[in-house]
mmCIF file of C-alpha atoms in Angstrom:
data_model
loop_
_atom_site.group_PDB
_atom_site.id
_atom_site.type_symbol
_atom_site.label_atom_id
_atom_site.label_comp_id
_atom_site.label_asym_id
_atom_site.label_seq_id
_atom_site.Cartn_x
_atom_site.Cartn_y
_atom_site.Cartn_z
ATOM 1 C CA UNK A 6 0.000 0.000 0.000
ATOM 2 C CA UNK A 7 2.785 2.423 0.919
ATOM 3 C CA UNK A 8 4.768 1.551 -2.210
ATOM 4 C CA UNK A 9 1.758 2.137 -4.470
ATOM 5 C CA UNK A 10 1.039 5.478 -2.788
ATOM 6 C CA UNK A 11 4.634 6.645 -3.185
ATOM 7 C CA UNK A 12 4.725 5.482 -6.796
ATOM 8 C CA UNK A 13 1.433 7.273 -7.529
ATOM 9 C CA UNK A 14 2.745 10.559 -6.096
ATOM 10 C CA UNK A 15 5.972 10.340 -8.105
ATOM 11 C CA UNK A 16 4.052 9.469 -11.276
ATOM 12 C CA UNK A 17 1.730 12.460 -10.847
ATOM 13 C CA UNK A 18 4.688 14.785 -10.328
ATOM 14 C CA UNK A 19 6.394 13.400 -13.435
ATOM 15 C CA UNK A 20 3.222 13.808 -15.514
ATOM 16 C CA UNK A 21 2.768 17.446 -14.432
ATOM 17 C CA UNK A 22 6.424 18.266 -15.139
ATOM 18 C CA UNK A 23 6.246 16.600 -18.557
ATOM 19 C CA UNK A 24 3.156 18.553 -19.631
ATOM 20 C CA UNK A 25 4.374 21.812 -18.112
ATOM 21 C CA UNK A 26 7.748 21.633 -19.823
ATOM 22 C CA UNK A 27 6.272 22.159 -23.314
ATOM 23 C CA UNK A 28 4.999 25.621 -22.313
ATOM 24 C CA UNK A 29 8.543 26.916 -21.837
ATOM 25 C CA UNK A 30 11.440 27.683 -24.143
ATOM 26 C CA UNK A 31 12.932 24.491 -25.580
ATOM 27 C CA UNK A 32 15.289 25.911 -28.171
ATOM 28 C CA UNK A 33 16.091 29.438 -29.307
ATOM 29 C CA UNK A 34 13.067 31.036 -27.649
ATOM 30 C CA UNK A 35 10.617 28.541 -29.158
ATOM 31 C CA UNK A 36 8.295 26.726 -26.785
ATOM 32 C CA UNK A 37 7.960 22.962 -26.917
ATOM 33 C CA UNK A 38 4.263 22.972 -27.825
ATOM 34 C CA UNK A 39 5.090 24.914 -31.009
ATOM 35 C CA UNK A 40 6.892 21.917 -32.499
ATOM 36 C CA UNK A 41 4.617 19.692 -34.565
ATOM 37 C CA UNK A 42 4.806 16.163 -33.252
ATOM 38 C CA UNK A 43 4.552 14.463 -36.681
ATOM 39 C CA UNK A 44 7.643 16.377 -37.837
ATOM 40 C CA UNK A 45 9.610 14.087 -35.566
ATOM 41 C CA UNK A 46 8.731 11.113 -37.790
ATOM 42 C CA UNK A 47 9.181 12.509 -41.300
ATOM 43 C CA UNK A 48 12.288 13.220 -43.292
ATOM 44 C CA UNK A 49 11.873 16.982 -43.130
ATOM 45 C CA UNK A 50 12.692 17.052 -39.439
ATOM 46 C CA UNK A 51 11.884 20.025 -37.229
ATOM 47 C CA UNK A 52 10.308 22.844 -39.274
ATOM 48 C CA UNK A 53 10.042 26.508 -38.439
ATOM 49 C CA UNK A 54 6.248 26.674 -38.466
ATOM 50 C CA UNK A 55 4.432 26.935 -35.161
ATOM 51 C CA UNK A 56 1.822 24.276 -34.448
ATOM 52 C CA UNK A 57 -1.542 24.522 -32.744
ATOM 53 C CA UNK A 58 -1.746 23.286 -29.168
ATOM 54 C CA UNK A 59 -2.918 19.740 -29.902
ATOM 55 C CA UNK A 60 -0.755 19.502 -33.009
ATOM 56 C CA UNK A 61 2.420 20.187 -31.059
ATOM 57 C CA UNK A 62 4.407 18.265 -28.478
ATOM 58 C CA UNK A 63 1.676 18.989 -25.940
ATOM 59 C CA UNK A 64 -0.356 16.079 -27.339
ATOM 60 C CA UNK A 65 2.276 13.341 -26.757
ATOM 61 C CA UNK A 66 2.871 14.634 -23.247
ATOM 62 C CA UNK A 67 -0.874 14.653 -22.608
ATOM 63 C CA UNK A 68 -1.191 11.049 -23.797
ATOM 64 C CA UNK A 69 1.740 10.059 -21.580
ATOM 65 C CA UNK A 70 0.055 11.762 -18.614
ATOM 66 C CA UNK A 71 -3.192 9.894 -19.356
ATOM 67 C CA UNK A 72 -1.275 6.602 -19.340
ATOM 68 C CA UNK A 73 0.238 7.558 -15.999
ATOM 69 C CA UNK A 74 -3.172 8.348 -14.495
ATOM 70 C CA UNK A 75 -4.560 5.049 -15.801
ATOM 71 C CA UNK A 76 -1.550 3.253 -14.325
ATOM 72 C CA UNK A 77 -2.190 4.877 -10.954
ATOM 73 C CA UNK A 78 -5.901 4.052 -10.915
ATOM 74 C CA UNK A 79 -5.344 0.467 -12.065
ATOM 75 C CA UNK A 80 -2.139 0.060 -10.050
ATOM 76 C CA UNK A 81 -0.471 -1.016 -13.278
ATOM 77 C CA UNK A 82 3.288 -0.860 -13.475
ATOM 78 C CA UNK A 83 3.093 -1.559 -17.222
ATOM 79 C CA UNK A 84 1.029 1.555 -18.030
ATOM 80 C CA UNK A 85 3.238 3.722 -15.834
ATOM 81 C CA UNK A 86 6.322 2.364 -17.565
ATOM 82 C CA UNK A 87 4.808 3.046 -20.990
ATOM 83 C CA UNK A 88 4.138 6.611 -19.911
ATOM 84 C CA UNK A 89 7.773 7.153 -18.972
ATOM 85 C CA UNK A 90 8.979 5.551 -22.204
ATOM 86 C CA UNK A 91 6.680 7.806 -24.258
ATOM 87 C CA UNK A 92 7.994 10.971 -22.582
ATOM 88 C CA UNK A 93 11.613 9.939 -23.056
ATOM 89 C CA UNK A 94 11.065 8.765 -26.639
ATOM 90 C CA UNK A 95 9.474 12.005 -27.858
ATOM 91 C CA UNK A 96 12.002 14.175 -26.048
ATOM 92 C CA UNK A 97 15.025 12.259 -27.327
ATOM 93 C CA UNK A 98 13.565 12.144 -30.841
ATOM 94 C CA UNK A 99 13.049 15.899 -30.720
ATOM 95 C CA UNK A 100 16.701 16.373 -29.722
ATOM 96 C CA UNK A 101 17.808 14.232 -32.665
ATOM 97 C CA UNK A 102 15.588 16.124 -35.132
ATOM 98 C CA UNK A 103 16.679 19.484 -33.774
ATOM 99 C CA UNK A 104 20.276 18.427 -34.174
ATOM 100 C CA UNK A 105 19.625 17.391 -37.763
ATOM 101 C CA UNK A 106 17.812 20.635 -38.550
ATOM 102 C CA UNK A 107 20.551 22.889 -37.173
ATOM 103 C CA UNK A 108 23.542 20.671 -37.923
ATOM 104 C CA UNK A 109 24.332 20.761 -34.230
ATOM 105 C CA UNK A 110 23.015 21.729 -30.823
ATOM 106 C CA UNK A 111 23.932 24.589 -28.551
ATOM 107 C CA UNK A 112 23.065 24.803 -24.899
ATOM 108 C CA UNK A 113 22.212 28.016 -23.120
ATOM 109 C CA UNK A 114 21.174 31.381 -24.568
ATOM 110 C CA UNK A 115 19.844 30.950 -28.085
ATOM 111 C CA UNK A 116 20.017 27.177 -27.791
ATOM 112 C CA UNK A 117 18.578 24.315 -25.827
ATOM 113 C CA UNK A 118 17.119 25.395 -22.500
ATOM 114 C CA UNK A 119 16.313 23.727 -19.176
ATOM 115 C CA UNK A 120 12.713 22.646 -20.057
ATOM 116 C CA UNK A 121 14.208 19.935 -22.286
ATOM 117 C CA UNK A 122 16.090 18.572 -19.289
ATOM 118 C CA UNK A 123 12.861 18.816 -17.268
ATOM 119 C CA UNK A 124 11.101 16.664 -19.855
ATOM 120 C CA UNK A 125 13.903 14.096 -19.773
ATOM 121 C CA UNK A 126 13.843 14.128 -15.987
ATOM 122 C CA UNK A 127 10.069 13.606 -15.909
ATOM 123 C CA UNK A 128 10.423 10.524 -18.101
ATOM 124 C CA UNK A 129 13.113 9.078 -15.863
ATOM 125 C CA UNK A 130 11.056 9.898 -12.771
ATOM 126 C CA UNK A 131 8.062 8.130 -14.315
ATOM 127 C CA UNK A 132 10.125 4.989 -14.861
ATOM 128 C CA UNK A 133 11.344 5.158 -11.285
ATOM 129 C CA UNK A 134 7.752 5.547 -10.079
ATOM 130 C CA UNK A 135 6.834 2.379 -11.990
ATOM 131 C CA UNK A 136 9.582 0.421 -10.238
ATOM 132 C CA UNK A 137 8.467 1.816 -6.871
ATOM 133 C CA UNK A 138 4.869 0.669 -7.296
ATOM 134 C CA UNK A 139 4.121 -2.784 -5.938
ATOM 135 C CA UNK A 140 1.570 -3.430 -8.648
ATOM 136 C CA UNK A 141 -2.006 -4.638 -8.409
ATOM 137 C CA UNK A 142 -1.346 -8.377 -8.443
ATOM 138 C CA UNK A 143 1.328 -8.201 -5.764
ATOM 139 C CA UNK A 144 -0.868 -6.083 -3.517
ATOM 140 C CA UNK A 145 -3.848 -8.419 -3.906
ATOM 141 C CA UNK A 146 -1.607 -11.440 -3.331
ATOM 142 C CA UNK A 147 -0.372 -9.868 -0.107
ATOM 143 C CA UNK A 148 -3.920 -9.243 1.095
ATOM 144 C CA UNK A 149 -4.954 -12.809 0.304
ATOM 145 C CA UNK A 150 -1.879 -14.168 2.023
ATOM 146 C CA UNK A 151 -2.578 -12.069 5.112
ATOM 147 C CA UNK A 152 -6.118 -13.376 5.343
ATOM 148 C CA UNK A 153 -4.946 -16.962 4.864
ATOM 149 C CA UNK A 154 -2.368 -16.675 7.628
ATOM 150 C CA UNK A 155 -4.998 -15.300 9.983
ATOM 151 C CA UNK A 156 -7.272 -18.212 9.169
ATOM 152 C CA UNK A 157 -4.486 -20.737 9.628
ATOM 153 C CA UNK A 158 -3.378 -19.137 12.877
ATOM 154 C CA UNK A 159 -6.880 -19.361 14.368
ATOM 155 C CA UNK A 160 -7.175 -22.357 16.760
ATOM 156 C CA UNK A 161 -9.223 -25.185 15.387
ATOM 157 C CA UNK A 162 -10.870 -25.857 18.774
ATOM 158 C CA UNK A 163 -11.756 -23.119 21.212
ATOM 159 C CA UNK A 164 -11.888 -24.277 24.804
ATOM 160 C CA UNK A 165 -13.775 -27.530 25.397
ATOM 161 C CA UNK A 166 -16.702 -26.664 23.163
ATOM 162 C CA UNK A 167 -15.857 -28.846 20.215
ATOM 163 C CA UNK A 168 -17.627 -31.156 17.874
ATOM 164 C CA UNK A 169 -16.901 -34.849 17.681
ATOM 165 C CA UNK A 170 -18.136 -37.124 14.988
ATOM 166 C CA UNK A 171 -18.953 -40.627 16.185
ATOM 167 C CA UNK A 172 -20.473 -42.828 13.562
ATOM 168 C CA UNK A 173 -23.375 -41.007 11.959
ATOM 169 C CA UNK A 174 -24.061 -38.459 14.720
ATOM 170 C CA UNK A 175 -22.329 -35.316 15.909
ATOM 171 C CA UNK A 176 -21.808 -34.796 19.604
ATOM 172 C CA UNK A 177 -20.972 -31.405 21.015
ATOM 173 C CA UNK A 178 -18.908 -30.847 24.140
ATOM 174 C CA UNK A 179 -18.229 -30.349 26.888
ATOM 175 C CA UNK A 180 -17.981 -34.015 27.757
ATOM 176 C CA UNK A 181 -15.964 -36.204 30.005
ATOM 177 C CA UNK A 182 -12.655 -37.528 28.902
ATOM 178 C CA UNK A 183 -12.638 -40.915 27.245
ATOM 179 C CA UNK A 184 -11.020 -42.688 30.183
ATOM 180 C CA UNK A 185 -13.795 -41.282 32.409
ATOM 181 C CA UNK A 186 -16.532 -42.547 30.056
ATOM 182 C CA UNK A 187 -14.963 -46.018 29.747
ATOM 183 C CA UNK A 188 -13.463 -47.299 33.021
ATOM 184 C CA UNK A 189 -10.343 -49.289 32.797
ATOM 185 C CA UNK A 190 -10.403 -53.070 33.018
ATOM 186 C CA UNK A 191 -9.411 -53.124 36.663
ATOM 187 C CA UNK A 192 -12.336 -50.951 37.671
ATOM 188 C CA UNK A 193 -14.762 -53.362 35.939
ATOM 189 C CA UNK A 194 -13.355 -56.267 37.898
ATOM 190 C CA UNK A 195 -13.530 -54.380 41.205
ATOM 191 C CA UNK A 196 -17.111 -53.345 40.506
ATOM 192 C CA UNK A 197 -17.961 -56.977 39.717
ATOM 193 C CA UNK A 198 -16.486 -58.163 42.990
ATOM 194 C CA UNK A 199 -18.573 -55.677 44.967
ATOM 195 C CA UNK A 200 -21.713 -56.847 43.189
ATOM 196 C CA UNK A 201 -20.933 -60.484 43.959
ATOM 197 C CA UNK A 202 -20.208 -59.674 47.571
#
């Protein structure tokens, strides 16, 4: 339970950082959401035209955040991992395309800025959150195991009030011990002598 809670908090932080990063300067004063996401997959590379909000890198980050939320709600490590991979993949692909478009990359003023590192960090944090989460199946297995141990640890017979099956009937205690119900052989003989006398 604690591991899933910690993983959920880290995943939410990573999702917010990933989405927020595209609203800041990625390269040369150009925000991340201005880059068209399909330019990352064609031969033209990064173009100079600004994209609409859902046509830019905001959309991949939004999809990654949706995967993270689904992973949190379903306690799925797989969905959370896919979210982190998506953030890292689009960010790294953007870096490659930007490098191809400008025949190089510069860092700092007029070049690549800190929001790109924030996006990379959010992807790595998302992957770490996935490893932190215990997962749904492990959590349910732990709950079932806890209930089974409680059941096994419970005494089978409480006090002297027990049930005993004798033949076709069920007798419930308390009752005398077996040696009290059936006297030993010597007691039979002594009782017989007293009767004869």
